[in-house]
Structure formats: C-alpha cells, structure tokens
Amino acid sequence: MVETLQCRRILTSLLALYILFSINVQTVMAGTQFYDWEVRYAYKSPDCYKKLGMTINGESPGPTIYAQQGDTVVVKLTNSMTTENVAVHWHGIRQHETPWYDGTEGVTQCAIMPGDTFNYTFVVDRSGTYLYHAHYGLQITAGLYGFIIVSVPNGFSEPFVYDYDGSIILKDLYHSSTYEQATNLSFKANSWIGEPQSLLINGRGRFNCSASEVNSGVCNATNPECSPYFLTVVPEKTYRLRIGSLTSLSALSFEIEDHNMTVVEADGSFVEPFVTKNLYINSGETYSVLVKADQNSSRNYWITTNVVSREPSTPTGLAIFNYNPNYHYKFPPTEPTTGPLWNDTDSQLDQSQAIKAHHDFVQAPPPISDRVIVLLNTQNLINGYPHWSANNRSLTFDQNPPPDTYDIENYDIYDVSENKNAISSNAIYRIGFNTTVDIILQNANTMKANHSETHPWHMHGHEFWILGYGSGKFDKVHDTKSYNFINPIMRNTVPLYPYGWTALRFRADNPGVWLFHCHIEFHFYMGMGIVFEAGVEKVGTLPTSIMGCGKTKDMIRP
Amino acid sequence: MVETLQCRRILTSLLALYILFSINVQTVMAGTQFYDWEVRYAYKSPDCYKKLGMTINGESPGPTIYAQQGDTVVVKLTNSMTTENVAVHWHGIRQHETPWYDGTEGVTQCAIMPGDTFNYTFVVDRSGTYLYHAHYGLQITAGLYGFIIVSVPNGFSEPFVYDYDGSIILKDLYHSSTYEQATNLSFKANSWIGEPQSLLINGRGRFNCSASEVNSGVCNATNPECSPYFLTVVPEKTYRLRIGSLTSLSALSFEIEDHNMTVVEADGSFVEPFVTKNLYINSGETYSVLVKADQNSSRNYWITTNVVSREPSTPTGLAIFNYNPNYHYKFPPTEPTTGPLWNDTDSQLDQSQAIKAHHDFVQAPPPISDRVIVLLNTQNLINGYPHWSANNRSLTFDQNPPPDTYDIENYDIYDVSENKNAISSNAIYRIGFNTTVDIILQNANTMKANHSETHPWHMHGHEFWILGYGSGKFDKVHDTKSYNFINPIMRNTVPLYPYGWTALRFRADNPGVWLFHCHIEFHFYMGMGIVFEAGVEKVGTLPTSIMGCGKTKDMIRP
C-alpha cells in the first residue's frame, strides 16, 4: 500500500513535470504508454533447435515498446519464473529523475523475485531507436530483449524522409542453458563457452540439425518458428530500417544483397548521412538506415548478418528482402554473402570514424574536461579464475575505490597479459556533479599471444561525445590533438578495437549511480565494467519498490 | 550491522535458553555445530549422464550435518548461483522458538538471493535421523538435499544395540533441468514430465546411455562419479542403517539381498522393532534399521531400490553390500531383485500399520481433539492448468480462508475428478494455540479413470500421532473407533494410500506459521499443501535477515 502510494506519487509528480515541459516545448500533452509483461520460461525453437528460453508474454524477442518523445512508459513486470529473479534495463533511456528505474541489478535495484510485480515508470525524453534487455546474470542470452522505438514530437521533422518504417533486431544464440554458461565462465579451468550456434534476425535463424537431434525431436527444420524473417517491400519505396544488436558475444556485419544503405541515426542521434553496403554493428548499438527498393523487383534478395572481430564458426544469419508481390519465402537465386573479412578491423574503424553528428544537430562538447579516466581493458586471472578488468579491477562489490589510470609508462599493451595485481573490486568512481569527464578506453593483449578483442562499451544514464579512435597506446600529448570537436556524434555505446584506444567525453549531469561496461554479456559477467556516481545527494527519497521482497517492500528506512 | 547485532542477540538468547535447558535435563553443556555452505551449480554425472546440478560446496547430496541432541546448529549459507534464489528446510527439526529458520520460502522467509549469505541457527532438541533439503521451486530435484543425524545425549541409551552406524539417502533423478520441469508442470496441456531416469543410492546410479549420448560425451559409463555406492561390512557385526528418501516423485522399496532388516526408528521416534525383508519408504520419511552381516561372507550382495505405487519405468537402483575383505566392486553373482509388485498397496499399508511406538517410549495422544480438519486430496484443472489441491484449494497466497472440510456427503472419491469449483488459495488455517487438531487425509480418484496416487504428507514444526489408516471414504462414526490410542507412532511424514484415508492428531504447541504438504516435490509445486498458524502472537520480533535483500535487510518495520 505504501509502495503503491509512493509509486503513484512519483508517477504523478513525474507526469506533472513532463506535462509542464511538454506544454512549454511542444504544446502537446505527453501520453502514457502502458505495458503489462509476464516474464516466464517457454520452449522456443528460434533456429529450429528446441530449448527453454526466457520470454516476455511468451515471446523472444519481446514486444516492441512504442512511444512518442515526452511520453511516460509504464512497464508492469511480473516475474513468473520459479526460482529466478529478473531485472530489465532500458538501454539508451537516460532516466532523468528516475535513476532507480534503470534496471541494473545490484546497482539501481534488487532483482525482482519470482511472484513479484515491479512497475518501471520512466519518461522517454528523446526520440530515437533504443533497446531493452535483462541486466542480470546472462538473461539477455536467455532471450529477454527487445526494441524501444520513440517517435519525434508532433510537428518535428527528422532530417531524412522515408515511406515506411521497419525494424530488425540481431542476436546470437547458444544451445546450452545460461546456467551452464555461467558455470563454465566461473570455472578455474576456463571452459570457454565457444562461438554461438546461430545468428538470429528478429528471433529467427536456422541450425543445421544432426540426425540424432532430428530423431530425438530436439531439432525440427520444418518448425514454422524458425522460418526466416522476411521484410516485404514495395518497389521504388524507401524504407527506414531500425537495426539493433543485442548479441551476447558477436560483433556483426549486416547487409542487404545488392542494396546500399544510408546511415541516418546512431543510438538516437542523427548522423551526417553516409552510404554503405555493409553495416558493422556491435552489441548495444542501434542504427537507422534508409534503403530504397530500387533493384530488379522480380526476385527476392538476401538479408545477411555475419560474425566479425572473432574468427567465425557461426553460420551466416539469413532473412529475406521480399519484393512485393513475390512469394515471401521464395529464396533468392544467389548464394548468401558471407560478409566482409572477419579480421578487417580497419574497415570497422573507418566506419566508426565516419559516424558524425548531422550538421543540423551538432551539440558541441565542452572544450575541456575536469578529469581524465584511463581504463586499461584486460583479461586476467584472479585467484586462478578468469576475469575481464578495467585497470585491473574486475567489477564486484566492495568498499575500495578504483584507480583513475593504469601504469601507462610501463604497461606493454602488446604483451600477453599477466596482471598479477588484478583484484575484484566494486570499481565505483565518484564524479563531481556537472563536471566534464574524459574516458580513454585502452585496449591490450589478452591472456593469449597476439590476441586482442573488440569491446563495445555502453554508458547508462548519459550519452557521450566520441572524440576519437586510434591504434596502439593512447598518447595524451599527440592523440588529444586529433580529437574531433567539430561534429562528434553523441552515443551511448562505442567500440574499442583490438590494440586500439577510444576517447569519449561526457557531462556528469544526471544524478544517480550508473554503470559503464563492456556490452558483451559474457565479458560484463566476468567483471568488465565500472560504476560511477554523480550527484547522488540530489536523488532524493528512493521508492521502496526498488529494494526488498515480499512484505519488506512496506518497510521504511530507519 | 543491525542484522548482525540482531542475529547475535537471538543466537545469544537461544544459546542461553538451551544451555539452561541442557543443564536442567542433561547436566551437559550443549555445543554448537558450525557449517559453512556455498550453494552453487556444478556439472555432475550421478548416473553417468552429465548434467548441471545444484550443489553444496560442490557436492550432491550435500554434507551430512552431525550434532548431538541439544546442540545448536549454525549453517552459514552463501548463495553463489547467478540469478536464482535458494531456501533450505531442516526437515524434522521443530524449530522451537526459531520458526523463522524453518527455511520454507514464501512462508517463513524470503529466499536467499544470489550473493547473499544467510545464517540458519537452530537447536536440534531431539535425537534421530532427519533430512535437509531446498524448499523452493524444484530445487530438491536439482540436487540440494542431505542428512541431519542427531545423536542421543551423553548417558542415554537407545532401545537397541549395534556395532556400526551407516546411512543411505535415496533419490530419483531426472535428466531434464528443473527449469524445464517447472515449465512442463505449468503448461495447460499438462506435458507431464514422466518417470525419473535413475534411482540414486547415496548420489550414485547408472543410466544405460545410448550410443549418441556416449559419442557426444554426455554419458560416460566409466566415470568414477557413477560407480555404485558400497557399504563395507565386517562379518557377524550388526549395522544401524539410517535410510532416508528425498525423491521428487517416486515411492520406493528398499532391500538388502538375503538380509533381514529390523526397523527401530522412524522420523526420530523409536519403533517397536519388527523384521522385514523389504522396507517401503516415501519421500520425506527416514528410518533406522538394524542389519546383521550374517550371510555367506565370501561374496557381496545387492542393495536395491525400486519404484512402487506408480507403474515403474525406472531401472532398479543398485549398490553393493560388501563383505570385508572382498573387493568392494566385486558384483554379486545374482541378478538384482526388482522388488515387490509396484501396485501391492496392501503390503505397503500393512507395513505402515506395523510401525508403532516402542513400548518404552509411548507418548499418549490427547484423548480428544478440539477440531477436525478433513482434507480431500484431488487433482484439478484451475483455469485450464493442472493443479493438486486439498479441499479444492490449491496452495498459493491470497486472503481467503480455506475450508475445514469438503462435501463429504456427495463427493464420490472413486469418480474421475471434475472439481470445477477448485481455486487457488493461500489455504492458511488459523489454529488455536495449544489446541489439539485431527487431520483426516482423504484420497480420491485423480483426473484419470481408475487412478488414485500415494501422497506422503509432511508437517513442519511438529510431530503428529498416526491414529489410523483405512480404505475408502472416511466414516467419522465407524472409523474413529479403530483409532490406535495405545501406542501410535509420532512422525512428521505419513503416507496417504490410493482411495484411502489417514488420520493423524497433533498439538499446536509451537508458535509459528507452518506448512503441511505432500512431499512429492512436483505435487507440492502444483499446490498440494496447506499452511497453518498457531500462536503467532507469541513469536515476537522477527529477525530482519529473513526478509529483504541487499540493504533492505537493515530496514525496520514501520
């Protein structure tokens, strides 16, 4: 009852705030979009192989959340699993004034226990293409993910035109259970879980079943659940395709056979348009591309996605770009492309650098920063267990402050990582409210010779300006000179390439406690992330619903 | 800190109380037995088939808890699973003055969340053979179970003698995961999970792997984890064998080839000794039997367990009764027995009726009861989902009081159950403190024609007197005349046989909230249980540790 009242009070005050805001800025009333979700297990055959997955109302990916800029979204989430908790993060939503609804278990809330219902209530204050996903254990891998699509306010025009809107969410799929994966990742003898079995486009893929799997009924290639996704297009029309990735491990390439794509949005920011045949996309990133159905319309075309950055052993993910009125499952007459070379990092870096803010929407970054945090990305053994770390701190929860930098002078980023001084730590950075912070992500060799991995880092509660990328060890004298202060894109996710560095700047203007972490779920699970707080004294009274279980939700703080 | 202090205070007061008690009664100081447990997943091959299981410190069954009557047991349990909670029940321990440590999730505590540590602290106030197991979801099935063995106080003599003590815990094993099982049990089209793949004796069984399972590395008959358990005996010595069952579904028979067993203890009560070749044992029951190694010692003998009460499709569980100095893995020259006829209910009933209190340890029941609760056991559909119910209430949590009886006049217990008025309900019975209550368990037909199942009911916080068993519908005029008031055994678990009734009496003298439920884990999961409270006003301040998670443990009640 206390909880309900408190929720209602928060909701009311939020609504009041944003209604005022809307009246001033848009002169339209913001609405409330209500979603009623039940998280439960279900047997699914996304790639024809039957396995138990985590679903929202029986579906994986879950339902797309549609809202308009300024709307309040209410997701009433009921956990109908047996013994397993859940927490859901609204990826790219800044949670101004509602940091407690960021959905990051252990950071902003206690996970939602079986049988409990939790109301996530937040304002989507910026149009664009966003994601949601579980933020607990390996529950993205288990299947809990989907899109948030926020339309522009009435009367506002985006800097591009299209006839129709479509969306494609990408995922890699494992046949093992997430409990098994978590166990494997926690072994001393790191029984690495290997490459995914399938790539899914809008939840559909195709696994080449063995005879015994077919005979045992586990794999059924005729199951309609694994028929490929098709996007039906009308000749000569232009499509805005929203593309998001929530892979557990894989960086991907994405293409539509014989069709160019014009990139126009990245993580909710408008992009100075550029044309590409192939879009690279990391876990946690979203893009909008424009595609014109301008090819021979008597046939269909392949939509393909392939693994990059790691030597792939996962087959190409397939869908069909279906020209109306061809039969939607009429396979294209061609062989699907296997995509660009997996280890052509230069092409990936080139594309990352090509992503600039649209000239009409440039938001200039503050010219100087108050603090620079350099984060060395390494793989380590801690007490014999494999971990990933930033500055030799693998994220866990204790009371020791983490370091702002590493031994820049002496660390050889091309050496096989030893890092015997790595520890587990809470890695909480206390940052001055409204200060400007630079983060330099510095990559290095892993525990394997001549091996460095791509890490897409995602920031909660904020966007950051991407000031630059480079190869080798970051040099604060020379490399800062190459920073882009003219038209840097603002994003929430950015890749760090092998042996390279990535520089970003953000303003700590959102009171709360926020995660910044590698979005590869396995890497984050193994500690690759930091927590920062800014302005927590401004957060005010926390809703009781974010902590406690059962009747303890009615308890008050002493 | 608050929690720690409170815990310490409770612990101190408990210790003080029981030390006083011990001084008065036993004139010896009670000790404290401390156990440090980490609950985590591990790959195990209990029957040669590799699967992920839930373990305590890497083991399933978990470590045996040894204590002496009057001791305080402290189990410091850390949940090292990823996203799954846990709660552990101390089966047969009455939890006088510590009802909050009964370990029943949803009734006496919030489940222990991942990363949390919970201290179970309780006094074992009576010698005997007890069990512990998870009391949440299907976590017994997942592997979380073990023995509690409480020795008699110094200077006290049990009414039987033996040379050595041994213990055997029985379990049925499924190869599917408990998440899959829970999903199957929750389907509208009840995709029943079927019979177990193996029977385990002390955690070891043997599954007949198929070629593809062997080839894929999932099944390995040479894995030492699945070599059979052996009990080495010295010729002519007498062994006390403690036998407990924590099966998920199966009622079992148990025998030692060519050896008789003398039953001397049941659920902690001394039994008027009787000899049997075969011991029937239900989930939740414990026995002690005496076995003399008096056969031809040049060979070994089979220890076998078989499914009864359900038409078995699970192979015989095997272990070796190894006469020293024969090689312990020397297989007996005989074929293992397949046990008694699975549907010979009369023999099971006969054995149940043979279990009487030892003549030196009879505790007379109160001659009359204050209240009679009749519980009709049925299988139902509720909103199309399969459930098990008592008086058409399938256990869940709401505010409606459940009924004390069913439509005795008109209900035909031999008919296929329709029970269209069945509902989900909290089924909480409020019982006057220190009153005497009779419970009549009444069996009936299930949703299948000519089919009624055995249900072993287990009571928390109490023992009850077993007043009688019978066939058909209980008749309060005639059947009460057959009650045994002379030497009824006191137990915590009692079977209800197909189409029969079982009558028991207990004194509600333990303040708290307690479960009484069918101990078949799948049946309880599907609602077959009730909750009763008595004297809750005497319980006092609850420790904060039983509710809440993370920092909410420090909260206080408004």
Coordinates of C-alpha atoms in Angstrom, one line a residue, chain B residues 13-282:
Chain B
S13 CA 19.4 -15.7 23.9
L14 CA 18.8 -19.1 22.2
L15 CA 22.1 -20.4 23.5
A16 CA 21.3 -19.1 27.0
L17 CA 17.9 -20.8 26.9
Y18 CA 19.2 -24.1 25.7
I19 CA 22.2 -24.1 27.9
L20 CA 19.8 -23.7 30.9
F21 CA 17.6 -26.4 29.4
S22 CA 20.6 -28.7 29.0
I23 CA 21.8 -28.1 32.5
N24 CA 18.4 -29.0 33.9
V25 CA 17.8 -32.0 31.8
Q26 CA 21.1 -33.4 30.8
T27 CA 23.6 -31.8 33.0
V28 CA 25.9 -31.4 30.0
M29 CA 26.6 -28.3 28.0
A30 CA 25.2 -28.2 24.6
G31 CA 27.6 -27.4 21.8
T32 CA 27.4 -25.5 18.6
Q33 CA 28.0 -27.2 15.2
F34 CA 29.0 -24.8 12.6
Y35 CA 28.7 -25.4 8.8
D36 CA 29.9 -23.1 6.1
W37 CA 28.0 -23.9 2.8
E38 CA 28.2 -22.4 -0.6
V39 CA 25.3 -23.3 -2.9
R40 CA 26.5 -23.3 -6.5
Y41 CA 25.9 -25.1 -9.8
A42 CA 28.3 -27.9 -10.8
Y43 CA 28.4 -30.4 -13.6
K44 CA 27.8 -33.9 -12.1
S45 CA 27.3 -37.3 -13.5
P46 CA 25.5 -39.1 -10.7
D47 CA 24.2 -41.8 -13.1
C48 CA 27.0 -41.4 -15.7
Y49 CA 24.8 -38.8 -17.6
K50 CA 26.4 -35.4 -17.2
K51 CA 24.1 -32.6 -16.2
L52 CA 24.2 -29.3 -14.3
G53 CA 23.1 -29.8 -10.7
M54 CA 22.7 -27.6 -7.6
T55 CA 25.3 -28.5 -5.0
I56 CA 26.5 -27.6 -1.5
N57 CA 30.3 -27.0 -1.6
G58 CA 30.3 -28.9 -5.0
E59 CA 28.5 -32.0 -3.6
S60 CA 25.1 -33.5 -4.1
P61 CA 23.9 -35.0 -1.8
G62 CA 25.3 -32.3 0.4
P63 CA 27.4 -32.9 3.6
T64 CA 25.7 -34.7 6.5
I65 CA 25.1 -32.5 9.5
Y66 CA 26.1 -34.3 12.7
A67 CA 25.0 -33.0 16.0
Q68 CA 24.1 -34.1 19.5
Q69 CA 20.7 -33.6 21.0
G70 CA 20.6 -30.1 22.5
D71 CA 23.2 -28.7 20.2
T72 CA 22.8 -25.5 18.2
V73 CA 23.4 -25.9 14.5
V74 CA 24.6 -22.9 12.6
V75 CA 24.6 -23.2 8.8
K76 CA 26.1 -20.1 7.1
L77 CA 24.7 -20.5 3.6
T78 CA 26.1 -18.4 0.8
N79 CA 24.2 -18.4 -2.5
S80 CA 26.8 -18.4 -5.3
M81 CA 24.3 -19.1 -8.1
T82 CA 23.9 -16.4 -10.8
T83 CA 20.2 -15.4 -10.8
E84 CA 18.5 -18.0 -8.7
N85 CA 17.5 -17.8 -5.1
V86 CA 17.5 -20.6 -2.6
A87 CA 16.0 -21.6 0.8
V88 CA 16.8 -24.7 2.9
H89 CA 14.4 -26.5 5.2
W90 CA 15.6 -28.6 8.1
H91 CA 13.1 -31.5 7.8
G92 CA 12.0 -32.9 11.1
I93 CA 13.7 -30.2 13.2
R94 CA 10.9 -28.5 15.1
Q95 CA 12.4 -25.0 15.3
H96 CA 11.0 -24.3 18.7
E97 CA 11.5 -20.6 19.3
T98 CA 13.1 -20.2 15.8
P99 CA 10.1 -20.6 13.4
W100 CA 11.8 -18.1 11.1
Y101 CA 14.6 -20.6 10.4
D102 CA 12.3 -23.3 9.0
G103 CA 13.5 -22.4 5.5
T104 CA 10.2 -22.5 3.7
E105 CA 10.3 -19.8 1.1
G106 CA 7.2 -17.7 1.0
V107 CA 6.1 -19.0 4.4
T108 CA 8.9 -18.3 6.9
Q109 CA 11.4 -16.3 4.8
C110 CA 12.2 -14.5 1.6
A111 CA 14.5 -16.7 -0.4
I112 CA 18.2 -16.0 -0.2
M113 CA 19.3 -14.0 -3.2
P114 CA 22.5 -14.6 -5.3
G115 CA 25.5 -13.2 -3.5
D116 CA 23.7 -13.1 -0.1
T117 CA 24.7 -15.1 3.0
F118 CA 22.0 -16.3 5.4
N119 CA 22.7 -17.8 8.8
Y120 CA 20.3 -20.6 9.8
T121 CA 20.6 -21.1 13.6
F122 CA 18.5 -23.7 15.4
V123 CA 18.6 -26.2 18.1
V124 CA 18.2 -29.9 17.5
D125 CA 16.2 -30.8 20.5
R126 CA 15.6 -34.5 19.8
S127 CA 17.9 -37.3 18.7
G128 CA 17.1 -39.1 15.5
T129 CA 17.5 -39.2 11.7
Y130 CA 16.4 -36.1 9.9
L131 CA 16.9 -34.5 6.5
Y132 CA 17.5 -31.2 5.0
H133 CA 16.6 -30.0 1.5
A134 CA 15.8 -26.9 -0.5
H135 CA 12.2 -25.7 0.0
Y136 CA 11.8 -23.5 -3.1
G137 CA 10.8 -24.4 -6.6
L138 CA 12.1 -27.8 -7.7
Q139 CA 15.5 -27.4 -6.0
I140 CA 15.4 -30.8 -4.3
T141 CA 15.1 -32.3 -7.8
A142 CA 18.0 -30.1 -8.8
G143 CA 20.2 -31.8 -6.1
L144 CA 20.0 -29.8 -2.9
Y145 CA 19.5 -32.4 -0.1
G146 CA 21.2 -34.3 2.6
F147 CA 21.0 -35.9 6.1
I148 CA 20.9 -34.4 9.6
I149 CA 22.0 -37.0 12.1
V150 CA 21.4 -36.2 15.8
S151 CA 22.9 -38.4 18.4
V152 CA 21.4 -39.1 21.8
P153 CA 22.6 -37.1 24.8
N154 CA 25.5 -38.5 26.8
G155 CA 24.4 -41.2 29.2
F156 CA 21.2 -42.0 27.3
S157 CA 20.8 -45.5 25.8
E158 CA 18.7 -46.2 22.7
P159 CA 16.5 -49.3 23.0
F160 CA 18.6 -51.3 20.5
V161 CA 22.3 -52.1 20.1
Y162 CA 24.6 -52.2 17.1
D163 CA 28.3 -52.2 16.2
Y164 CA 28.4 -49.6 13.4
D165 CA 26.4 -46.8 12.0
G166 CA 25.8 -46.2 8.3
S167 CA 23.5 -44.0 6.2
I168 CA 21.8 -44.3 2.9
I169 CA 19.9 -41.5 1.2
L170 CA 17.6 -42.3 -1.8
K171 CA 16.7 -40.0 -4.6
D172 CA 15.2 -40.3 -8.1
L173 CA 17.0 -38.4 -10.9
Y174 CA 15.7 -36.6 -14.0
H175 CA 18.0 -35.6 -16.9
S176 CA 15.9 -32.6 -17.8
S177 CA 16.6 -29.4 -15.9
T178 CA 14.3 -28.2 -13.2
Y179 CA 13.5 -25.1 -15.2
E180 CA 12.2 -27.4 -18.0
Q181 CA 10.3 -29.4 -15.5
A182 CA 8.7 -26.4 -13.9
T183 CA 7.7 -25.2 -17.4
N184 CA 6.2 -28.6 -18.2
L185 CA 4.2 -28.6 -15.0
S186 CA 2.9 -25.2 -15.7
F187 CA 1.6 -25.9 -19.2
K188 CA -2.1 -26.0 -19.9
A189 CA -1.6 -29.1 -21.9
N190 CA 0.0 -30.9 -19.0
S191 CA 3.1 -32.2 -20.6
W192 CA 3.8 -34.4 -17.6
I193 CA 7.4 -34.9 -17.0
G194 CA 7.2 -38.6 -16.8
E195 CA 9.1 -41.1 -14.7
P196 CA 12.7 -40.5 -13.5
Q197 CA 15.6 -41.8 -15.5
S198 CA 17.5 -43.3 -12.5
L199 CA 17.3 -44.1 -8.8
L200 CA 20.3 -42.9 -6.8
I201 CA 21.7 -44.6 -3.7
N202 CA 23.9 -42.0 -1.8
G203 CA 24.0 -40.0 -5.0
R204 CA 25.0 -42.8 -7.4
G205 CA 23.1 -44.6 -10.1
R206 CA 23.6 -45.9 -13.5
F207 CA 21.9 -44.9 -16.7
N208 CA 22.0 -47.0 -19.8
C209 CA 23.5 -44.4 -22.2
S210 CA 22.6 -44.5 -25.9
A211 CA 25.4 -44.5 -28.4
S212 CA 24.8 -40.9 -29.4
E213 CA 24.9 -39.8 -25.7
V214 CA 28.2 -41.6 -25.3
N215 CA 29.6 -40.2 -28.5
S216 CA 28.6 -36.6 -27.6
G217 CA 30.4 -37.0 -24.3
V218 CA 27.2 -36.5 -22.3
C219 CA 27.2 -40.1 -20.9
N220 CA 30.3 -41.9 -19.8
A221 CA 29.8 -45.3 -18.0
T222 CA 33.4 -45.3 -16.8
N223 CA 33.1 -42.0 -14.9
P224 CA 34.0 -42.8 -11.3
E225 CA 31.2 -40.4 -10.1
C226 CA 28.7 -43.1 -11.1
S227 CA 30.4 -46.1 -9.7
P228 CA 28.0 -47.7 -7.3
Y229 CA 28.0 -47.0 -3.6
F230 CA 29.3 -49.8 -1.5
L231 CA 28.8 -50.4 2.2
T232 CA 31.6 -52.5 3.6
V233 CA 30.6 -54.7 6.5
V234 CA 32.5 -57.0 8.8
P235 CA 31.0 -60.5 9.1
E236 CA 28.8 -61.1 12.2
K237 CA 28.7 -57.4 13.1
T238 CA 25.4 -55.5 13.4
Y239 CA 24.8 -52.3 11.5
R240 CA 22.4 -49.5 12.1
L241 CA 21.5 -48.2 8.7
R242 CA 19.8 -44.8 8.6
I243 CA 17.7 -44.7 5.4
G244 CA 16.1 -41.5 4.1
S245 CA 14.3 -40.7 0.9
L246 CA 14.1 -37.3 -0.8
T247 CA 12.6 -38.5 -4.1
S248 CA 10.9 -35.9 -6.3
L249 CA 8.1 -38.3 -7.3
S250 CA 8.8 -42.0 -6.5
A251 CA 7.7 -44.1 -3.6
L252 CA 10.4 -46.7 -3.1
S253 CA 11.0 -50.2 -1.8
F254 CA 14.5 -50.9 -0.4
E255 CA 16.2 -54.2 0.3
I256 CA 19.5 -55.9 1.0
E257 CA 19.7 -59.2 -0.7
D258 CA 19.4 -62.2 1.6
H259 CA 19.4 -60.0 4.7
N260 CA 16.6 -59.1 7.0
M261 CA 16.2 -55.6 8.4
T262 CA 14.8 -54.8 11.9
V263 CA 13.0 -51.4 11.9
V264 CA 13.9 -49.5 15.0
E265 CA 13.4 -45.8 14.3
A266 CA 11.0 -43.7 12.1
D267 CA 11.4 -39.9 11.7
G268 CA 13.2 -39.7 15.0
S269 CA 10.8 -41.9 17.0
F270 CA 11.8 -45.3 18.4
V271 CA 9.7 -48.0 16.8
E272 CA 8.6 -51.3 18.4
P273 CA 11.0 -53.4 16.5
F274 CA 9.7 -55.6 13.6
V275 CA 11.5 -57.5 11.0
T276 CA 11.1 -57.1 7.3
K277 CA 12.8 -58.2 4.1
N278 CA 11.7 -55.1 2.3
L279 CA 11.4 -51.5 3.6
Y280 CA 8.8 -49.2 1.9
I281 CA 9.9 -45.6 2.1
N282 CA 8.3 -42.4 0.8

